PDB file of C-alpha atoms in Angstrom:
ATOM      1  CA  MET M  84      76.610 105.019 100.435  1.00  0.00           C
ATOM      2  CA  LEU M  85      73.911 106.907  98.938  1.00  0.00           C
ATOM      3  CA  ILE M  86      73.415 110.482 100.824  1.00  0.00           C
ATOM      4  CA  ILE M  87      69.602 111.840 100.533  1.00  0.00           C
ATOM      5  CA  SER M  88      68.623 115.373 101.904  1.00  0.00           C
ATOM      6  CA  ARG M  89      65.136 115.554 102.854  1.00  0.00           C
ATOM      7  CA  LYS M  90      62.991 117.634 105.032  1.00  0.00           C
ATOM      8  CA  ALA M  91      60.043 116.169 107.730  1.00  0.00           C
ATOM      9  CA  GLY M  92      57.046 114.992 105.977  1.00  0.00           C
ATOM     10  CA  GLU M  93      58.960 113.303 103.822  1.00  0.00           C
ATOM     11  CA  SER M  94      59.831 109.582 102.768  1.00  0.00           C
ATOM     12  CA  PHE M  95      61.943 107.783 100.238  1.00  0.00           C
ATOM     13  CA  LEU M  96      61.699 104.472  99.388  1.00  0.00           C
ATOM     14  CA  ILE M  97      63.889 100.507  99.771  1.00  0.00           C
ATOM     15  CA  GLY M  98      62.714  98.749  97.033  1.00  0.00           C
ATOM     16  CA  ASP M  99      59.224  98.593  96.780  1.00  0.00           C
ATOM     17  CA  SER M 100      57.496  97.751  99.970  1.00  0.00           C
ATOM     18  CA  ILE M 101      59.567  99.458 102.465  1.00  0.00           C
ATOM     19  CA  GLU M 102      58.980 103.330 103.063  1.00  0.00           C
ATOM     20  CA  ILE M 103      61.145 105.246 104.917  1.00  0.00           C
ATOM     21  CA  VAL M 104      59.289 108.839 106.364  1.00  0.00           C
ATOM     22  CA  ILE M 105      61.068 111.459 108.091  1.00  0.00           C
ATOM     23  CA  LEU M 106      58.483 112.729 110.857  1.00  0.00           C
ATOM     24  CA  GLU M 107      60.286 115.290 112.534  1.00  0.00           C
ATOM     25  CA  SER M 108      63.269 116.671 113.041  1.00  0.00           C
ATOM     26  CA  GLN M 109      66.595 118.767 115.356  1.00  0.00           C
ATOM     27  CA  SER M 110      69.258 120.046 116.021  1.00  0.00           C
ATOM     28  CA  GLU M 111      70.272 116.340 117.810  1.00  0.00           C
ATOM     29  CA  LYS M 112      67.665 114.109 116.569  1.00  0.00           C
ATOM     30  CA  ILE M 113      65.838 113.004 113.454  1.00  0.00           C
ATOM     31  CA  THR M 114      62.550 110.949 114.141  1.00  0.00           C
ATOM     32  CA  VAL M 115      61.594 108.362 111.044  1.00  0.00           C
ATOM     33  CA  GLY M 116      58.559 106.267 111.254  1.00  0.00           C
ATOM     34  CA  ILE M 117      58.748 102.934 109.165  1.00  0.00           C
ATOM     35  CA  LYS M 118      56.230 100.921 106.789  1.00  0.00           C
ATOM     36  CA  ALA M 119      57.657  97.469 106.488  1.00  0.00           C
ATOM     37  CA  PRO M 120      56.054  94.512 105.702  1.00  0.00           C
ATOM     38  CA  LYS M 121      55.596  92.492 109.522  1.00  0.00           C
ATOM     39  CA  ASP M 122      58.197  89.599 108.847  1.00  0.00           C
ATOM     40  CA  VAL M 123      61.318  93.008 107.870  1.00  0.00           C
ATOM     41  CA  THR M 124      62.908  92.871 110.918  1.00  0.00           C
ATOM     42  CA  ILE M 125      63.851  95.916 112.335  1.00  0.00           C
ATOM     43  CA  LEU M 126      66.262  97.210 115.010  1.00  0.00           C
ATOM     44  CA  ARG M 127      67.814 100.015 116.038  1.00  0.00           C
ATOM     45  CA  LYS M 128      71.879  99.341 115.142  1.00  0.00           C
ATOM     46  CA  GLU M 129      73.469  99.087 118.812  1.00  0.00           C
ATOM     47  CA  LEU M 130      70.696  96.568 119.452  1.00  0.00           C
ATOM     48  CA  TYR M 131      72.279  94.107 117.045  1.00  0.00           C
ATOM     49  CA  GLU M 132      75.560  95.028 117.874  1.00  0.00           C
ATOM     50  CA  ILE M 133      74.516  94.704 121.480  1.00  0.00           C
ATOM     51  CA  GLN M 134      73.096  90.981 121.091  1.00  0.00           C
ATOM     52  CA  LYS M 135      75.837  90.282 118.597  1.00  0.00           C
ATOM     53  CA  ALA M 136      78.433  90.898 121.029  1.00  0.00           C
ATOM     54  CA  ASN M 137      76.459  88.319 123.893  1.00  0.00           C
ATOM     55  CA  LYS M 138      76.381  85.545 120.714  1.00  0.00           C
ATOM     56  CA  GLU M 139      79.726  86.080 121.110  1.00  0.00           C
ATOM     57  CA  SER M 140      79.944  85.957 124.857  1.00  0.00           C
ATOM     58  CA  ALA M 141      78.050  83.170 125.261  1.00  0.00           C
ATOM     59  CA  TYR M 142      79.483  81.218 122.197  1.00  0.00           C
ATOM     60  CA  LEU M 143      82.728  82.296 121.555  1.00  0.00           C
ATOM     61  CA  THR M 144      84.719  81.223 124.884  1.00  0.00           C
ATOM     62  CA  ASP M 145      85.118  77.454 126.325  1.00  0.00           C
ATOM     63  CA  SER M 146      86.368  76.464 128.963  1.00  0.00           C
ATOM     64  CA  GLY M 147      89.803  77.422 127.761  1.00  0.00           C
ATOM     65  CA  SER M 148      90.386  80.971 127.395  1.00  0.00           C
ATOM     66  CA  LEU M 149      88.486  81.294 130.725  1.00  0.00           C
ATOM     67  CA  THR M 150      91.819  79.462 131.764  1.00  0.00           C
ATOM     68  CA  SER M 151      93.861  81.762 129.647  1.00  0.00           C
ATOM     69  CA  LEU M 152      91.717  84.704 130.932  1.00  0.00           C
ATOM     70  CA  LYS M 153      92.534  83.808 134.370  1.00  0.00           C
ATOM     71  CA  ASN M 154      96.274  83.402 133.619  1.00  0.00           C
ATOM     72  CA  ILE M 155      96.669  86.910 131.536  1.00  0.00           C
ATOM     73  CA  LEU M 156      95.124  88.815 134.501  1.00  0.00           C
ATOM     74  CA  THR M 157      96.576  87.239 137.457  1.00  0.00           C
ATOM     75  CA  LYS M 158     100.012  87.261 135.796  1.00  0.00           C
ATOM     76  CA  ASN M 159      98.857  91.551 134.786  1.00  0.00           C
ATOM     77  CA  ASN M 160      98.006  92.505 138.319  1.00  0.00           C
TER      78      ASN M 160
ATOM     79  CA  MET L 289      69.223  72.352 143.202  1.00  0.00           C
ATOM     80  CA  ILE L 290      71.570  70.631 140.514  1.00  0.00           C
ATOM     81  CA  ILE L 291      71.556  72.175 137.469  1.00  0.00           C
ATOM     82  CA  ASN L 292      73.974  71.608 134.303  1.00  0.00           C
ATOM     83  CA  THR L 293      76.432  73.701 133.534  1.00  0.00           C
ATOM     84  CA  ARG L 294      78.761  74.851 130.161  1.00  0.00           C
ATOM     85  CA  ASP L 295      81.621  75.386 132.392  1.00  0.00           C
ATOM     86  CA  PHE L 296      81.882  73.369 135.634  1.00  0.00           C
ATOM     87  CA  GLY L 297      78.944  70.343 135.183  1.00  0.00           C
ATOM     88  CA  HIS L 298      76.626  69.542 137.718  1.00  0.00           C
ATOM     89  CA  VAL L 299      76.890  72.280 140.422  1.00  0.00           C
ATOM     90  CA  GLU L 300      74.834  72.421 143.333  1.00  0.00           C
ATOM     91  CA  ILE L 301      72.930  76.505 143.622  1.00  0.00           C
ATOM     92  CA  SER L 302      70.306  76.904 145.725  1.00  0.00           C
ATOM     93  CA  GLN L 303      66.431  78.854 144.574  1.00  0.00           C
ATOM     94  CA  GLU L 304      68.015  81.709 146.477  1.00  0.00           C
ATOM     95  CA  ASP L 305      70.366  82.807 143.663  1.00  0.00           C
ATOM     96  CA  ILE L 306      68.480  82.191 140.654  1.00  0.00           C
ATOM     97  CA  ILE L 307      68.263  85.854 139.012  1.00  0.00           C
ATOM     98  CA  TYR L 308      65.324  86.909 137.650  1.00  0.00           C
ATOM     99  CA  PHE L 309      65.692  88.495 134.090  1.00  0.00           C
ATOM    100  CA  PRO L 310      61.849  89.615 133.089  1.00  0.00           C
ATOM    101  CA  GLU L 311      62.989  90.822 129.039  1.00  0.00           C
ATOM    102  CA  GLY L 312      65.665  87.811 129.024  1.00  0.00           C
ATOM    103  CA  ILE L 313      68.815  89.782 127.564  1.00  0.00           C
ATOM    104  CA  TYR L 314      69.742  90.848 124.259  1.00  0.00           C
ATOM    105  CA  GLY L 315      69.670  87.726 121.971  1.00  0.00           C
ATOM    106  CA  PHE L 316      68.669  85.307 124.189  1.00  0.00           C
ATOM    107  CA  GLU L 317      65.056  86.602 125.146  1.00  0.00           C
ATOM    108  CA  ASN L 318      63.474  83.619 125.913  1.00  0.00           C
ATOM    109  CA  THR L 319      66.017  82.824 129.408  1.00  0.00           C
ATOM    110  CA  LYS L 320      65.307  84.294 132.318  1.00  0.00           C
ATOM    111  CA  GLU L 321      66.395  83.074 135.132  1.00  0.00           C
ATOM    112  CA  PHE L 322      70.067  82.557 135.337  1.00  0.00           C
ATOM    113  CA  VAL L 323      72.961  82.457 138.563  1.00  0.00           C
ATOM    114  CA  ILE L 324      75.946  84.068 138.595  1.00  0.00           C
ATOM    115  CA  LEU L 325      79.372  81.128 138.542  1.00  0.00           C
ATOM    116  CA  LYS L 326      82.035  82.205 139.559  1.00  0.00           C
ATOM    117  CA  ILE L 327      85.045  81.300 137.382  1.00  0.00           C
ATOM    118  CA  ASP L 328      88.084  81.200 141.023  1.00  0.00           C
ATOM    119  CA  ASP L 329      88.897  83.029 143.435  1.00  0.00           C
ATOM    120  CA  GLU L 330      91.606  86.456 142.053  1.00  0.00           C
ATOM    121  CA  THR L 331      89.808  87.325 139.355  1.00  0.00           C
ATOM    122  CA  GLN L 332      86.779  88.743 139.577  1.00  0.00           C
ATOM    123  CA  PHE L 333      84.556  87.051 136.097  1.00  0.00           C
ATOM    124  CA  TYR L 334      82.176  85.098 135.947  1.00  0.00           C
ATOM    125  CA  CYS L 335      79.390  82.581 134.106  1.00  0.00           C
ATOM    126  CA  LEU L 336      76.217  83.951 134.079  1.00  0.00           C
ATOM    127  CA  GLN L 337      74.659  80.067 133.438  1.00  0.00           C
ATOM    128  CA  ALA L 338      71.237  79.266 132.253  1.00  0.00           C
ATOM    129  CA  VAL L 339      69.339  77.397 134.746  1.00  0.00           C
ATOM    130  CA  ASN L 340      67.604  75.297 132.775  1.00  0.00           C
ATOM    131  CA  GLU L 341      70.235  74.807 130.389  1.00  0.00           C
ATOM    132  CA  VAL L 342      73.743  74.710 129.596  1.00  0.00           C
ATOM    133  CA  TYR L 343      73.216  77.059 126.813  1.00  0.00           C
ATOM    134  CA  PRO L 344      73.589  80.710 127.151  1.00  0.00           C
ATOM    135  CA  ARG L 345      76.567  81.045 129.083  1.00  0.00           C
ATOM    136  CA  LEU L 346      78.053  84.488 129.132  1.00  0.00           C
ATOM    137  CA  VAL L 347      80.736  85.765 130.700  1.00  0.00           C
ATOM    138  CA  ILE L 348      80.772  88.332 132.636  1.00  0.00           C
ATOM    139  CA  THR L 349      82.757  90.938 134.960  1.00  0.00           C
ATOM    140  CA  ASN L 350      82.464  93.632 137.137  1.00  0.00           C
ATOM    141  CA  PRO L 351      82.627  96.429 135.611  1.00  0.00           C
ATOM    142  CA  GLU L 352      85.077  98.713 138.362  1.00  0.00           C
ATOM    143  CA  ILE L 353      88.085  96.620 138.073  1.00  0.00           C
ATOM    144  CA  ILE L 354      87.466  97.569 134.151  1.00  0.00           C
ATOM    145  CA  MET L 355      86.933 101.744 134.412  1.00  0.00           C
ATOM    146  CA  PRO L 356      86.730 102.594 138.626  1.00  0.00           C
ATOM    147  CA  GLY L 357      84.152 104.924 138.887  1.00  0.00           C
ATOM    148  CA  TYR L 358      81.955 103.111 136.734  1.00  0.00           C
ATOM    149  CA  SER L 359      78.013 104.216 137.567  1.00  0.00           C
ATOM    150  CA  PRO L 360      75.241 104.688 135.099  1.00  0.00           C
ATOM    151  CA  ALA L 361      72.595 106.635 135.937  1.00  0.00           C
ATOM    152  CA  ILE L 362      70.125 105.183 136.246  1.00  0.00           C
ATOM    153  CA  GLY L 363      66.522 106.105 135.787  1.00  0.00           C
ATOM    154  CA  LYS L 364      62.988 105.573 137.911  1.00  0.00           C
ATOM    155  CA  GLU L 365      61.700 103.327 135.479  1.00  0.00           C
ATOM    156  CA  ILE L 366      64.958 100.860 135.290  1.00  0.00           C
ATOM    157  CA  LEU L 367      64.408 100.756 139.008  1.00  0.00           C
ATOM    158  CA  ASP L 368      60.943 100.970 138.491  1.00  0.00           C
ATOM    159  CA  LYS L 369      61.427  97.505 136.068  1.00  0.00           C
ATOM    160  CA  LEU L 370      64.185  96.200 138.385  1.00  0.00           C
ATOM    161  CA  GLY L 371      61.432  97.141 141.563  1.00  0.00           C
ATOM    162  CA  ALA L 372      63.957  98.610 143.190  1.00  0.00           C
ATOM    163  CA  LYS L 373      63.508 101.797 145.821  1.00  0.00           C
ATOM    164  CA  SER L 374      67.086 103.811 145.155  1.00  0.00           C
ATOM    165  CA  PRO L 375      69.950 102.874 143.248  1.00  0.00           C
ATOM    166  CA  LEU L 376      72.214 102.279 145.850  1.00  0.00           C
ATOM    167  CA  GLU L 377      70.619  98.299 145.577  1.00  0.00           C
ATOM    168  CA  LEU L 378      72.034  97.619 142.312  1.00  0.00           C
ATOM    169  CA  ARG L 379      75.109  96.484 141.067  1.00  0.00           C
ATOM    170  CA  PHE L 380      76.554  96.862 137.731  1.00  0.00           C
ATOM    171  CA  PHE L 381      78.105  93.596 135.233  1.00  0.00           C
ATOM    172  CA  VAL L 382      79.412  94.283 132.224  1.00  0.00           C
ATOM    173  CA  VAL L 383      79.283  91.149 129.339  1.00  0.00           C
ATOM    174  CA  ALA L 384      82.812  90.319 128.421  1.00  0.00           C
ATOM    175  CA  VAL L 385      83.908  88.830 124.752  1.00  0.00           C
ATOM    176  CA  ILE L 386      86.832  86.597 124.432  1.00  0.00           C
ATOM    177  CA  PRO L 387      88.010  85.936 121.569  1.00  0.00           C
ATOM    178  CA  ALA L 388      90.811  82.995 120.874  1.00  0.00           C
ATOM    179  CA  ASN L 389      93.662  86.128 121.221  1.00  0.00           C
ATOM    180  CA  ILE L 390      93.096  86.363 124.977  1.00  0.00           C
ATOM    181  CA  ARG L 391      94.591  90.027 124.515  1.00  0.00           C
ATOM    182  CA  ASP L 392      91.975  91.647 122.594  1.00  0.00           C
ATOM    183  CA  ILE L 393      88.549  91.191 125.034  1.00  0.00           C
ATOM    184  CA  THR L 394      86.631  93.829 125.131  1.00  0.00           C
ATOM    185  CA  VAL L 395      83.739  94.331 127.730  1.00  0.00           C
ATOM    186  CA  ASN L 396      80.075  95.700 126.848  1.00  0.00           C
ATOM    187  CA  LEU L 397      80.338  99.292 128.874  1.00  0.00           C
ATOM    188  CA  LYS L 398      76.880 101.004 127.050  1.00  0.00           C
ATOM    189  CA  SER L 399      74.740  97.829 128.361  1.00  0.00           C
ATOM    190  CA  PRO L 400      75.654  97.015 131.372  1.00  0.00           C
ATOM    191  CA  ILE L 401      73.657  94.033 133.101  1.00  0.00           C
ATOM    192  CA  VAL L 402      72.504  95.153 135.969  1.00  0.00           C
ATOM    193  CA  LEU L 403      71.307  93.494 138.729  1.00  0.00           C
ATOM    194  CA  ASN L 404      69.113  94.505 141.657  1.00  0.00           C
ATOM    195  CA  ILE L 405      71.230  92.888 145.125  1.00  0.00           C
ATOM    196  CA  ARG L 406      67.966  92.713 147.194  1.00  0.00           C
ATOM    197  CA  LYS L 407      65.237  91.082 144.760  1.00  0.00           C
ATOM    198  CA  ASN L 408      67.798  88.431 142.190  1.00  0.00           C
ATOM    199  CA  ILE L 409      65.885  91.121 139.493  1.00  0.00           C
ATOM    200  CA  ALA L 410      68.120  92.271 136.051  1.00  0.00           C
ATOM    201  CA  MET L 411      68.096  93.152 133.620  1.00  0.00           C
ATOM    202  CA  GLN L 412      70.298  94.626 130.655  1.00  0.00           C
ATOM    203  CA  VAL L 413      70.076  98.500 130.049  1.00  0.00           C
ATOM    204  CA  VAL L 414      71.441  99.895 127.045  1.00  0.00           C
ATOM    205  CA  LEU L 415      72.549 103.635 128.576  1.00  0.00           C
ATOM    206  CA  ASP L 416      71.675 106.673 125.750  1.00  0.00           C
ATOM    207  CA  ASN L 417      73.900 109.806 126.145  1.00  0.00           C
ATOM    208  CA  THR L 418      76.922 107.466 126.769  1.00  0.00           C
ATOM    209  CA  ASP L 419      80.200 107.359 125.162  1.00  0.00           C
ATOM    210  CA  TYR L 420      80.611 104.074 127.083  1.00  0.00           C
ATOM    211  CA  LYS L 421      81.680 101.158 123.687  1.00  0.00           C
ATOM    212  CA  ILE L 422      79.871  98.444 123.554  1.00  0.00           C
ATOM    213  CA  ARG L 423      83.514  96.561 121.931  1.00  0.00           C
ATOM    214  CA  HIS L 424      85.194  98.430 125.454  1.00  0.00           C
ATOM    215  CA  ARG L 425      89.526  97.564 125.057  1.00  0.00           C
ATOM    216  CA  ILE L 426      90.642  95.536 128.159  1.00  0.00           C
ATOM    217  CA  PHE L 427      94.242  95.868 127.189  1.00  0.00           C
ATOM    218  CA  SER L 428      95.046  98.339 124.727  1.00  0.00           C
ATOM    219  CA  GLU L 429      96.334  97.132 120.781  1.00  0.00           C
ATOM    220  CA  SER L 430     100.314  98.972 121.461  1.00  0.00           C
ATOM    221  CA  GLU L 431     100.837  96.497 124.043  1.00  0.00           C
ATOM    222  CA  GLY L 432     102.948  93.318 123.303  1.00  0.00           C
ATOM    223  CA  GLY L 433     101.965  90.083 124.181  1.00  0.00           C
TER     224      GLY L 433
END
């Protein structure tokens, strides 16, 4: 991983078209601004992880796994 | 009305069973209407089934069975969005991921589905400042099985 130190007001570039600006830095939290083309999706990583888990809940689980789930849970209780 | 479900074929539901998600669910933002269908009488796992299509159908459960006392603080902004006056009107569900190896099942305690039981309005809320995980294991890895 590339590690860069920046102060508030400074920025760095990713490729030609994406600029990350450090706006504010406090002890617990930093605020960044992102300048990027409209077709670039920007998502807080936890939202991406939540979407992924939701999709797995929707598509990984078939009726067979529901039956196995029921078996394992009723056995455990 | 009769809906077509992923796991149970055609199921009759009533209009009052429909839960409205004004913002959809993460990953399925365009689906606004769901119903909760019981998988069986013994476990507290449910299907969160889209009303108008077979997909998506997520699997959800009562977080109390995994983490007793689970009752994250819900701010006024969320209460307003749900049309709720008090947190007492809310009920929590968590989304479960059930892989082929059932013992690897996880639930998302970090972003519960919060339902206003009085109005049947719900949303998936991302809890900030918690140690709850998006993939919380129900069974520990060391347990046999």
